[in-house]
PDB file of C-alpha atoms in Angstrom:
ATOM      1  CA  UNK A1465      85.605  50.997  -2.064  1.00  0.00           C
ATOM      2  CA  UNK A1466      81.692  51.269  -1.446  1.00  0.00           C
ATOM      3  CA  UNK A1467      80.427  50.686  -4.684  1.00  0.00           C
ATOM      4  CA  UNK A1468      76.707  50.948  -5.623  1.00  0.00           C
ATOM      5  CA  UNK A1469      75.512  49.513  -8.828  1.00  0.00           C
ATOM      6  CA  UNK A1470      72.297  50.283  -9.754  1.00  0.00           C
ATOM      7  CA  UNK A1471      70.621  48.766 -12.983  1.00  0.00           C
ATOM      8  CA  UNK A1472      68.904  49.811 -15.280  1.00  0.00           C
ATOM      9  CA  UNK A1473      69.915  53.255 -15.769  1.00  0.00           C
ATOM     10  CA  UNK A1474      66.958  54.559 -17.717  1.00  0.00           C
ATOM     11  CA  UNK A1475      63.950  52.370 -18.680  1.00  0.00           C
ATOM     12  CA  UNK A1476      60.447  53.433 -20.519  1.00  0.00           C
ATOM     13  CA  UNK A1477      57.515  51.278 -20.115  1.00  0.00           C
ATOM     14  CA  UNK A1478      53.807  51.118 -20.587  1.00  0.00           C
ATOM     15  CA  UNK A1479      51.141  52.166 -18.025  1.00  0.00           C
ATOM     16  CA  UNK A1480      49.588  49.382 -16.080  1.00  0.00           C
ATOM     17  CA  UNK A1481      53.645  47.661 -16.370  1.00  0.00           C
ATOM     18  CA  UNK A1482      55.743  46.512 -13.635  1.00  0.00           C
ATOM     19  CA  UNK A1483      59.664  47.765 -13.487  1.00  0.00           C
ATOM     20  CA  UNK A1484      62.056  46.401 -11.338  1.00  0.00           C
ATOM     21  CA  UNK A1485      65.041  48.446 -10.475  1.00  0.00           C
ATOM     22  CA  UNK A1486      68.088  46.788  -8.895  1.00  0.00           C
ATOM     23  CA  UNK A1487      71.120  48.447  -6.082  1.00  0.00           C
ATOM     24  CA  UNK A1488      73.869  45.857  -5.391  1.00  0.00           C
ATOM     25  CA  UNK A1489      77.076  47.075  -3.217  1.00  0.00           C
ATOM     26  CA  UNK A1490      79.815  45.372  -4.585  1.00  0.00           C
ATOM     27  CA  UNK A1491      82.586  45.152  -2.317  1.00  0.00           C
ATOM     28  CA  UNK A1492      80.699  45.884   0.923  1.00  0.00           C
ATOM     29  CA  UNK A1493      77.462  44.482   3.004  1.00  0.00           C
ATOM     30  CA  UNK A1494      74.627  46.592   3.264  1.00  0.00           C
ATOM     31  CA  UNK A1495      71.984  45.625   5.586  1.00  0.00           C
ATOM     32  CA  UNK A1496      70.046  48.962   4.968  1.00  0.00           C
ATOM     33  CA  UNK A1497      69.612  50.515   1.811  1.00  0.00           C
ATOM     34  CA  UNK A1498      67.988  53.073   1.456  1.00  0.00           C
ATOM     35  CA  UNK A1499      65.537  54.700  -1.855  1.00  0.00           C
ATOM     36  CA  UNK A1500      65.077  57.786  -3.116  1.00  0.00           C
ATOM     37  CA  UNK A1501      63.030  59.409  -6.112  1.00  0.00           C
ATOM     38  CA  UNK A1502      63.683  62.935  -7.394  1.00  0.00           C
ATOM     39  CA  UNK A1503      61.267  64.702  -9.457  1.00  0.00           C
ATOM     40  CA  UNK A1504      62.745  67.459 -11.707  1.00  0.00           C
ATOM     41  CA  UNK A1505      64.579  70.021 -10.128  1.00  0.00           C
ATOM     42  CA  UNK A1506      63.537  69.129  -7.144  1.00  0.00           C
ATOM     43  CA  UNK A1507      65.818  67.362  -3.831  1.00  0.00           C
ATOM     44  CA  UNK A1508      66.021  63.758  -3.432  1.00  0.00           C
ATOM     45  CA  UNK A1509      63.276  62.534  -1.345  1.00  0.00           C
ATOM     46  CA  UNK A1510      63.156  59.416   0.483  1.00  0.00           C
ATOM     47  CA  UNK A1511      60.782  57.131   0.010  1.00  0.00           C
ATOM     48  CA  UNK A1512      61.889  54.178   1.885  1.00  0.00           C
ATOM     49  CA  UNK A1513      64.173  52.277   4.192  1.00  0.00           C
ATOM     50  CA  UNK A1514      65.229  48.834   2.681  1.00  0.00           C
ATOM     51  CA  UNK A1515      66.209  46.457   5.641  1.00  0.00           C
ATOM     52  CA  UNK A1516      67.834  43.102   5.165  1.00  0.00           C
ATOM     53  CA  UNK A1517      65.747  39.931   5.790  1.00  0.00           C
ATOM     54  CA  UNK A1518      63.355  42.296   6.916  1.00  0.00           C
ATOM     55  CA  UNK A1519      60.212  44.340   5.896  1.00  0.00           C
ATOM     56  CA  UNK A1520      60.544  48.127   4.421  1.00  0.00           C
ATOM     57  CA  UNK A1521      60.018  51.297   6.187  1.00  0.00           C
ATOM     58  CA  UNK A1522      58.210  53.505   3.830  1.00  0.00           C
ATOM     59  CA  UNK A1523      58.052  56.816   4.523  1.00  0.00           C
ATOM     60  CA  UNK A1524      54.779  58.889   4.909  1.00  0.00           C
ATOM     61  CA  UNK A1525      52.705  59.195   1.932  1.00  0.00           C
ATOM     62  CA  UNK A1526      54.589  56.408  -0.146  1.00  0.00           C
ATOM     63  CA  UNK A1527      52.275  53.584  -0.673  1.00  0.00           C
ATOM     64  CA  UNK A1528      54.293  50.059  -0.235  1.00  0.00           C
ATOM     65  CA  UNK A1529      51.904  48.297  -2.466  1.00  0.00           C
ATOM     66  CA  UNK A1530      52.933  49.878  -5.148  1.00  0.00           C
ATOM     67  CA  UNK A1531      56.422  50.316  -4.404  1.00  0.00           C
ATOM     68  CA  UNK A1532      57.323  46.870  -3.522  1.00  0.00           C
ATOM     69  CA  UNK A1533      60.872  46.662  -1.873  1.00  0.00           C
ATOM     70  CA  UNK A1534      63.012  43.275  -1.659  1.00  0.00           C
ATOM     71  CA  UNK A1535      66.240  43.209   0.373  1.00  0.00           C
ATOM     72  CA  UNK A1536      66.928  39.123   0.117  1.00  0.00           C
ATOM     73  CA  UNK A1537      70.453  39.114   0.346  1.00  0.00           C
ATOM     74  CA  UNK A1538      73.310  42.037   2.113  1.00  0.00           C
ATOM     75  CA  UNK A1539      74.163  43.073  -1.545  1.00  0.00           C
ATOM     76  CA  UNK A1540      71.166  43.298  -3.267  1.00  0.00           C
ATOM     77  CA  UNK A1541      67.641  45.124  -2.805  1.00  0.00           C
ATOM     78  CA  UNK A1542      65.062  45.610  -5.906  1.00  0.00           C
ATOM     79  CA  UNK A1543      62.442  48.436  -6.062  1.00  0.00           C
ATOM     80  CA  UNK A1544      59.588  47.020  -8.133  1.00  0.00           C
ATOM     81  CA  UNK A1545      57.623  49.944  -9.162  1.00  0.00           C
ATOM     82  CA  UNK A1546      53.422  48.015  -9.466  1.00  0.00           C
ATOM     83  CA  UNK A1547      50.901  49.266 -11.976  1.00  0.00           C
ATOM     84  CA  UNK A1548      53.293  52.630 -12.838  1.00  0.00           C
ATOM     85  CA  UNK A1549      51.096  55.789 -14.293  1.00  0.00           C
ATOM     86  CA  UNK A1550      52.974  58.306 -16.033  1.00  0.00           C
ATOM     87  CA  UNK A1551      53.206  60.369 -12.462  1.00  0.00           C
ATOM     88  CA  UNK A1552      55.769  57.708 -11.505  1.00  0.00           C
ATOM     89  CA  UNK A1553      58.270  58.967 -14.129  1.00  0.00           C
ATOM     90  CA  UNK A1554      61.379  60.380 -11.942  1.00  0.00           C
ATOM     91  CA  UNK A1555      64.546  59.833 -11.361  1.00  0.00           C
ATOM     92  CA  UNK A1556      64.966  56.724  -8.595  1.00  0.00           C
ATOM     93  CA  UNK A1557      68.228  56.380  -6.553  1.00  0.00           C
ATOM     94  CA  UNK A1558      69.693  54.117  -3.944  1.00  0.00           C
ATOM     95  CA  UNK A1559      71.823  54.734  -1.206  1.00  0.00           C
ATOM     96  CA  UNK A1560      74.154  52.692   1.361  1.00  0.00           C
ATOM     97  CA  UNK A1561      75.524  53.480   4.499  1.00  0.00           C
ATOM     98  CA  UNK A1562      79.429  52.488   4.736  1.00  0.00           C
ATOM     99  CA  UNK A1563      81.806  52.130   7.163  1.00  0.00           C
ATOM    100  CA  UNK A1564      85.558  52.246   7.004  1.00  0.00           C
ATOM    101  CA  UNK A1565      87.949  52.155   9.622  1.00  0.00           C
ATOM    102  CA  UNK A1566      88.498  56.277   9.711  1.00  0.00           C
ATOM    103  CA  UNK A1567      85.047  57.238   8.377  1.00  0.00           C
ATOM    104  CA  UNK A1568      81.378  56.728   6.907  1.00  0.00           C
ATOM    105  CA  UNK A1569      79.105  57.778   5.290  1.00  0.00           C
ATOM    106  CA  UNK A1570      76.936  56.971   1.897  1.00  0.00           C
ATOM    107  CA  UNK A1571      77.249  55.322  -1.672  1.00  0.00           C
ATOM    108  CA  UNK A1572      75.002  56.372  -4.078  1.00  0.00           C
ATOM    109  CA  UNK A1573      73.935  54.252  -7.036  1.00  0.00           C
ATOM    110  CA  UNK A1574      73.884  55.765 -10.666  1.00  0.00           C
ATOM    111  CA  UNK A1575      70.176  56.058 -10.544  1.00  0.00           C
ATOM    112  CA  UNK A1576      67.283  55.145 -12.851  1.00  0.00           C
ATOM    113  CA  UNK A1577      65.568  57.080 -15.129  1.00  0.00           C
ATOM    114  CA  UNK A1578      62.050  55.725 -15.008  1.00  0.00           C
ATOM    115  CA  UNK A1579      59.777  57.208 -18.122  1.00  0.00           C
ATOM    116  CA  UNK A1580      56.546  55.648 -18.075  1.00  0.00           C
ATOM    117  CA  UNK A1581      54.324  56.369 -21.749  1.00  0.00           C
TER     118      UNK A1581
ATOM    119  CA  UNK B 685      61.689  67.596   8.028  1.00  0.00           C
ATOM    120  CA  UNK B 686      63.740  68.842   5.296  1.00  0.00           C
ATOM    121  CA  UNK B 687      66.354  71.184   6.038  1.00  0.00           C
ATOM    122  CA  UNK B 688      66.199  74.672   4.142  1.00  0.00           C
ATOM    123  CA  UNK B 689      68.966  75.875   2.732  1.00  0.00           C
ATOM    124  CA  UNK B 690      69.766  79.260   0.688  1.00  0.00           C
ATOM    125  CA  UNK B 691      69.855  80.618  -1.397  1.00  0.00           C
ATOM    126  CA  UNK B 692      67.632  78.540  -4.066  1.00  0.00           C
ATOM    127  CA  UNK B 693      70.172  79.478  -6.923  1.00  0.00           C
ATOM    128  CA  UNK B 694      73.148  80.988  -7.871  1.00  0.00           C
ATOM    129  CA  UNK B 695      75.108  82.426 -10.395  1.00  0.00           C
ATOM    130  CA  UNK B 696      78.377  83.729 -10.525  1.00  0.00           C
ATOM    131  CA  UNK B 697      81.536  84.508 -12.989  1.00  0.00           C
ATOM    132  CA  UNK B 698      84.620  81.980 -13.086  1.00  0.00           C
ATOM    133  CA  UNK B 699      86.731  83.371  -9.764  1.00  0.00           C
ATOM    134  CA  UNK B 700      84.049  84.452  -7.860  1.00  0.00           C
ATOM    135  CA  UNK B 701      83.535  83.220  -4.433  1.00  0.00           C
ATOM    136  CA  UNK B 702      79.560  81.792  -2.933  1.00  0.00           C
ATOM    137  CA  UNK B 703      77.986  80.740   0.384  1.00  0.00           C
ATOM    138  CA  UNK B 704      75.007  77.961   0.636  1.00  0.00           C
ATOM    139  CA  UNK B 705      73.819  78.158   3.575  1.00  0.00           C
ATOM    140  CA  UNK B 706      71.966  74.887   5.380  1.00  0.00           C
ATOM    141  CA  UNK B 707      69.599  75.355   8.005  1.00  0.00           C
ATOM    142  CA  UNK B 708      67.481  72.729  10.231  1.00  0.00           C
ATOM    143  CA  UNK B 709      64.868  73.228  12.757  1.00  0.00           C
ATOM    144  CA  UNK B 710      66.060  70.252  14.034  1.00  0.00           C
ATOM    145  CA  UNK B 711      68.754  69.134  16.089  1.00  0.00           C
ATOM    146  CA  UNK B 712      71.942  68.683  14.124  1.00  0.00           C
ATOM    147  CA  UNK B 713      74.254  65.578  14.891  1.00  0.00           C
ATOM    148  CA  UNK B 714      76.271  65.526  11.294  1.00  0.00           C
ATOM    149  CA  UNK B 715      76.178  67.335   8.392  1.00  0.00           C
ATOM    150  CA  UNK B 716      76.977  65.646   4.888  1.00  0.00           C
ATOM    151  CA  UNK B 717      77.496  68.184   1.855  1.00  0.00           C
ATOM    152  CA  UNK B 718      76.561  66.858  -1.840  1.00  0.00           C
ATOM    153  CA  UNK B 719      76.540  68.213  -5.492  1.00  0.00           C
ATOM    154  CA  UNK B 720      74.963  66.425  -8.175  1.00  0.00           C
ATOM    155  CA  UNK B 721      74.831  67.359 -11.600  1.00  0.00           C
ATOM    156  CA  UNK B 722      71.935  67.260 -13.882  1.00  0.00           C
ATOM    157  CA  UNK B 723      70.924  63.358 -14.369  1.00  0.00           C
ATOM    158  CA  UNK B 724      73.346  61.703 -12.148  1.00  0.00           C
ATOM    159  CA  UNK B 725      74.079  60.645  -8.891  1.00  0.00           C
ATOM    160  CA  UNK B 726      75.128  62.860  -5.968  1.00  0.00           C
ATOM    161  CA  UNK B 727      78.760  63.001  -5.417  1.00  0.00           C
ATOM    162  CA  UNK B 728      80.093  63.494  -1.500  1.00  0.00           C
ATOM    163  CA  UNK B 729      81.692  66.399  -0.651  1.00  0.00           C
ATOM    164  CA  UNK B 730      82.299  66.564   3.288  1.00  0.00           C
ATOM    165  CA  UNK B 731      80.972  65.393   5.975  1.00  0.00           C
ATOM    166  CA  UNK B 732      81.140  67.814   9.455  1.00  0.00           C
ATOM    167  CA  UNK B 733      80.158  65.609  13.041  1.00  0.00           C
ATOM    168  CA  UNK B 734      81.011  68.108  15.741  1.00  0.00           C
ATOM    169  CA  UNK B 735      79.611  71.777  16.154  1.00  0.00           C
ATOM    170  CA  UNK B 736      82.532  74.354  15.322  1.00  0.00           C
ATOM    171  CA  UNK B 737      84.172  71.910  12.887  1.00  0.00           C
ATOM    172  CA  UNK B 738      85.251  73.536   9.945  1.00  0.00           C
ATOM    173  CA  UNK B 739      86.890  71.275   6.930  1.00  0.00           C
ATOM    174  CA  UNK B 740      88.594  71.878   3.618  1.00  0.00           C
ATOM    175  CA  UNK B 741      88.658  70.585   0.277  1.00  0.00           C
ATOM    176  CA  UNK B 742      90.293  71.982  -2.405  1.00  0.00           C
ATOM    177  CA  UNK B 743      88.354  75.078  -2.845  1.00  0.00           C
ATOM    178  CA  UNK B 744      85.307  74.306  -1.105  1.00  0.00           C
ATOM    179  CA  UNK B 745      85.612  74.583   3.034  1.00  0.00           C
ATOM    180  CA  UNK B 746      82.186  73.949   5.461  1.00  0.00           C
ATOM    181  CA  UNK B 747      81.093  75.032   8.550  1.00  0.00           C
ATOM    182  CA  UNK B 748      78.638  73.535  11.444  1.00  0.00           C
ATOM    183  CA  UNK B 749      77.636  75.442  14.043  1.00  0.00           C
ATOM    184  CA  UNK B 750      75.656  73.088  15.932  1.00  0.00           C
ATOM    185  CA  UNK B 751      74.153  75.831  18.454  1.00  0.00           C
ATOM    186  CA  UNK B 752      72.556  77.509  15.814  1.00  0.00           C
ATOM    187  CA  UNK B 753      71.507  74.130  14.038  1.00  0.00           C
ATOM    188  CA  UNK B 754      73.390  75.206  10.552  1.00  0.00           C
ATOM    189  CA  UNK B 755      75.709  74.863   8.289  1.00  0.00           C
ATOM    190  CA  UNK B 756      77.853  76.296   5.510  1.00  0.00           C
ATOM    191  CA  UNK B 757      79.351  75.436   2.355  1.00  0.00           C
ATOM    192  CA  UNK B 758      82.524  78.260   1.064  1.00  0.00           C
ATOM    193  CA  UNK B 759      83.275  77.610  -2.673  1.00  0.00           C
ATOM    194  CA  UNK B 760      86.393  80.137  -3.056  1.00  0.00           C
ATOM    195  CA  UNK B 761      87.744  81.245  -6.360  1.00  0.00           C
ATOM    196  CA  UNK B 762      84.634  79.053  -8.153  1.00  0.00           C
ATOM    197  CA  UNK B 763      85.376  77.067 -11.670  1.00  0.00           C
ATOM    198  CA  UNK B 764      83.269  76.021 -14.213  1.00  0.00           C
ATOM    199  CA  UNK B 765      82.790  72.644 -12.528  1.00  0.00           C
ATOM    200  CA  UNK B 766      81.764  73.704  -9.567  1.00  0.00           C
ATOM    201  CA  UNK B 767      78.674  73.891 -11.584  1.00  0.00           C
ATOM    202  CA  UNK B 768      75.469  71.889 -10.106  1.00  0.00           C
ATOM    203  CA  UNK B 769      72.991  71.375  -7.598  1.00  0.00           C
ATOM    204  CA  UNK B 770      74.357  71.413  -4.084  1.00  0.00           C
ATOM    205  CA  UNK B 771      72.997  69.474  -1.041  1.00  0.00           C
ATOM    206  CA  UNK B 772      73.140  69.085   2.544  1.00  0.00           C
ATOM    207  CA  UNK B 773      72.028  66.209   4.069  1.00  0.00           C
ATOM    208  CA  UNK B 774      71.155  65.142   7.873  1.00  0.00           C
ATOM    209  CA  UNK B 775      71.347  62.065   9.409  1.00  0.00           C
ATOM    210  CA  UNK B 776      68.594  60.898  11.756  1.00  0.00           C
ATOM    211  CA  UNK B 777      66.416  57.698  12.831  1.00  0.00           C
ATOM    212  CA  UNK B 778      67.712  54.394  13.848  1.00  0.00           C
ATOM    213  CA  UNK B 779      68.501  53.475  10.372  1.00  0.00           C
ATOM    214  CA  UNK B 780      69.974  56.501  10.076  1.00  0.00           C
ATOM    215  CA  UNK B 781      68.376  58.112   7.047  1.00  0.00           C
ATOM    216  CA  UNK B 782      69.958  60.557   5.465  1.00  0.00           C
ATOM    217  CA  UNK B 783      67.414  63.541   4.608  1.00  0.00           C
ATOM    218  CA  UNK B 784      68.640  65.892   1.805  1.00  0.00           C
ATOM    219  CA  UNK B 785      68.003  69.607   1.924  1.00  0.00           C
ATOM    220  CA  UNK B 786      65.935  71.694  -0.750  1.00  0.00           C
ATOM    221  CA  UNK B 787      69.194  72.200  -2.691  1.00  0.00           C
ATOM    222  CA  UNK B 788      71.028  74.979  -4.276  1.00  0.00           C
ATOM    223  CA  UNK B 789      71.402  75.571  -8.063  1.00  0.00           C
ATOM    224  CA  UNK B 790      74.978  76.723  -8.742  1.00  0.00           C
ATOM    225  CA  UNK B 791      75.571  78.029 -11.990  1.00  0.00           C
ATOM    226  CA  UNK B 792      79.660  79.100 -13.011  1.00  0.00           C
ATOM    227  CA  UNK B 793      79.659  81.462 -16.105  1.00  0.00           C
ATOM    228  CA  UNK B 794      83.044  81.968 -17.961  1.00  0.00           C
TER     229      UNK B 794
END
């Protein structure tokens, strides 16, 4: 149980472009997801909190306008990456809070691999 | 902020034992352990709520001495899978973000 699926898993595009990367928990609600991007060998930073029927928290330094966060529905919240430059080639992963009747904790989708040329 | 943990990287031989340490200069409510290897998702290991709780898995046992706002992770008798990036995480904010901690590169020779 508390499955992530996160689509696509690697995607190249062309500066100036617009990606959109997709988290859906499949057999559980999230009302918060949550982002992340990870630059090479580096730890997985947050960049924002996705809130259900409800505006983003970004976190400091992450600019919303150009990473434009959708939560519509309790399965499914987009990251739209705007105008991407090739400094917004990482690695982006979401992340779900779950809980079950003895514990909790996070789901983790497969991640993106974002290469922008 | 982003808890430090040590040391940065690690190598070892197949059957040797390692400590990753996890420290936070803030209070500590939880700690979740993680290792992810290169290009995917990280995978959950453990997760410790109360200071002084110690849990096992396997091979790899943590600590969380809340007092001293840290934590450890034991990886006894190490195999080649053990291989990866390791990661503590803590849990904070209404939304309860989980923050992940600079990591640990784990490398398992033969």
């Amino acid at each position: 149980g508390a499955v992530v699926s996160q689509h696509p898993s690697r995607v190249i595009c062309k500066s100036g472009t617009s990606v959109k990367i997709e988290c859906r928990s499949l057999d559980f609600q999230a009302t918060t997801m949550f982002w992340y991007r990870q630059f090479p060998k580096q730890s997985l930073m947050l960049m924002a909190t996705s809130n259900e029927g409800s505006k983003a928290t970004y976190e400091q330094g992450v600019e919303k306008d150009k990473f434009l966060i959708n939560h519509a529905s309790l399965t499914l919240s987009t990251l739209t990456v705007t105008s991407a430059h090739p400094e917004d080639s990482s690695f982006y992963i979401c992340s779900a809070r779950f809980q079950g009747s003895l514990n909790y904790g996070y789901t983790f989708g497969s991640g993106t691999r974002l290469t922008v040329v | 902020q982003q808890p430090v943990q040590s040391p940065q990287a690690v190598i070892l031989r197949e059957g040797e034992d390692a400590v990753i340490n996890c420290s936070s200069s803030k209070a500590l409510y939880s700690v979740h352990w993680y290792r992810q290897k290169h290009g995917e998702a990280p995978i959950f290991l453990m997760i410790l709520l109360k200071g002084g709780e110690q849990k096992g898995h396997d091979k790899i046992s943590a600590s969380f001495n809340e007092k001293k706002q840290q934590s450890s992770l034991y990886l006894t008798a190490s195999q080649l899978s053990y291989s990866g990036t390791y990661f503590c995480g803590t849990v904070s904010g209404s939304a309860r973000q989980l923050t992940f901690g600079s990591g640990t590169q784990l490398t398992v020779l033969p």
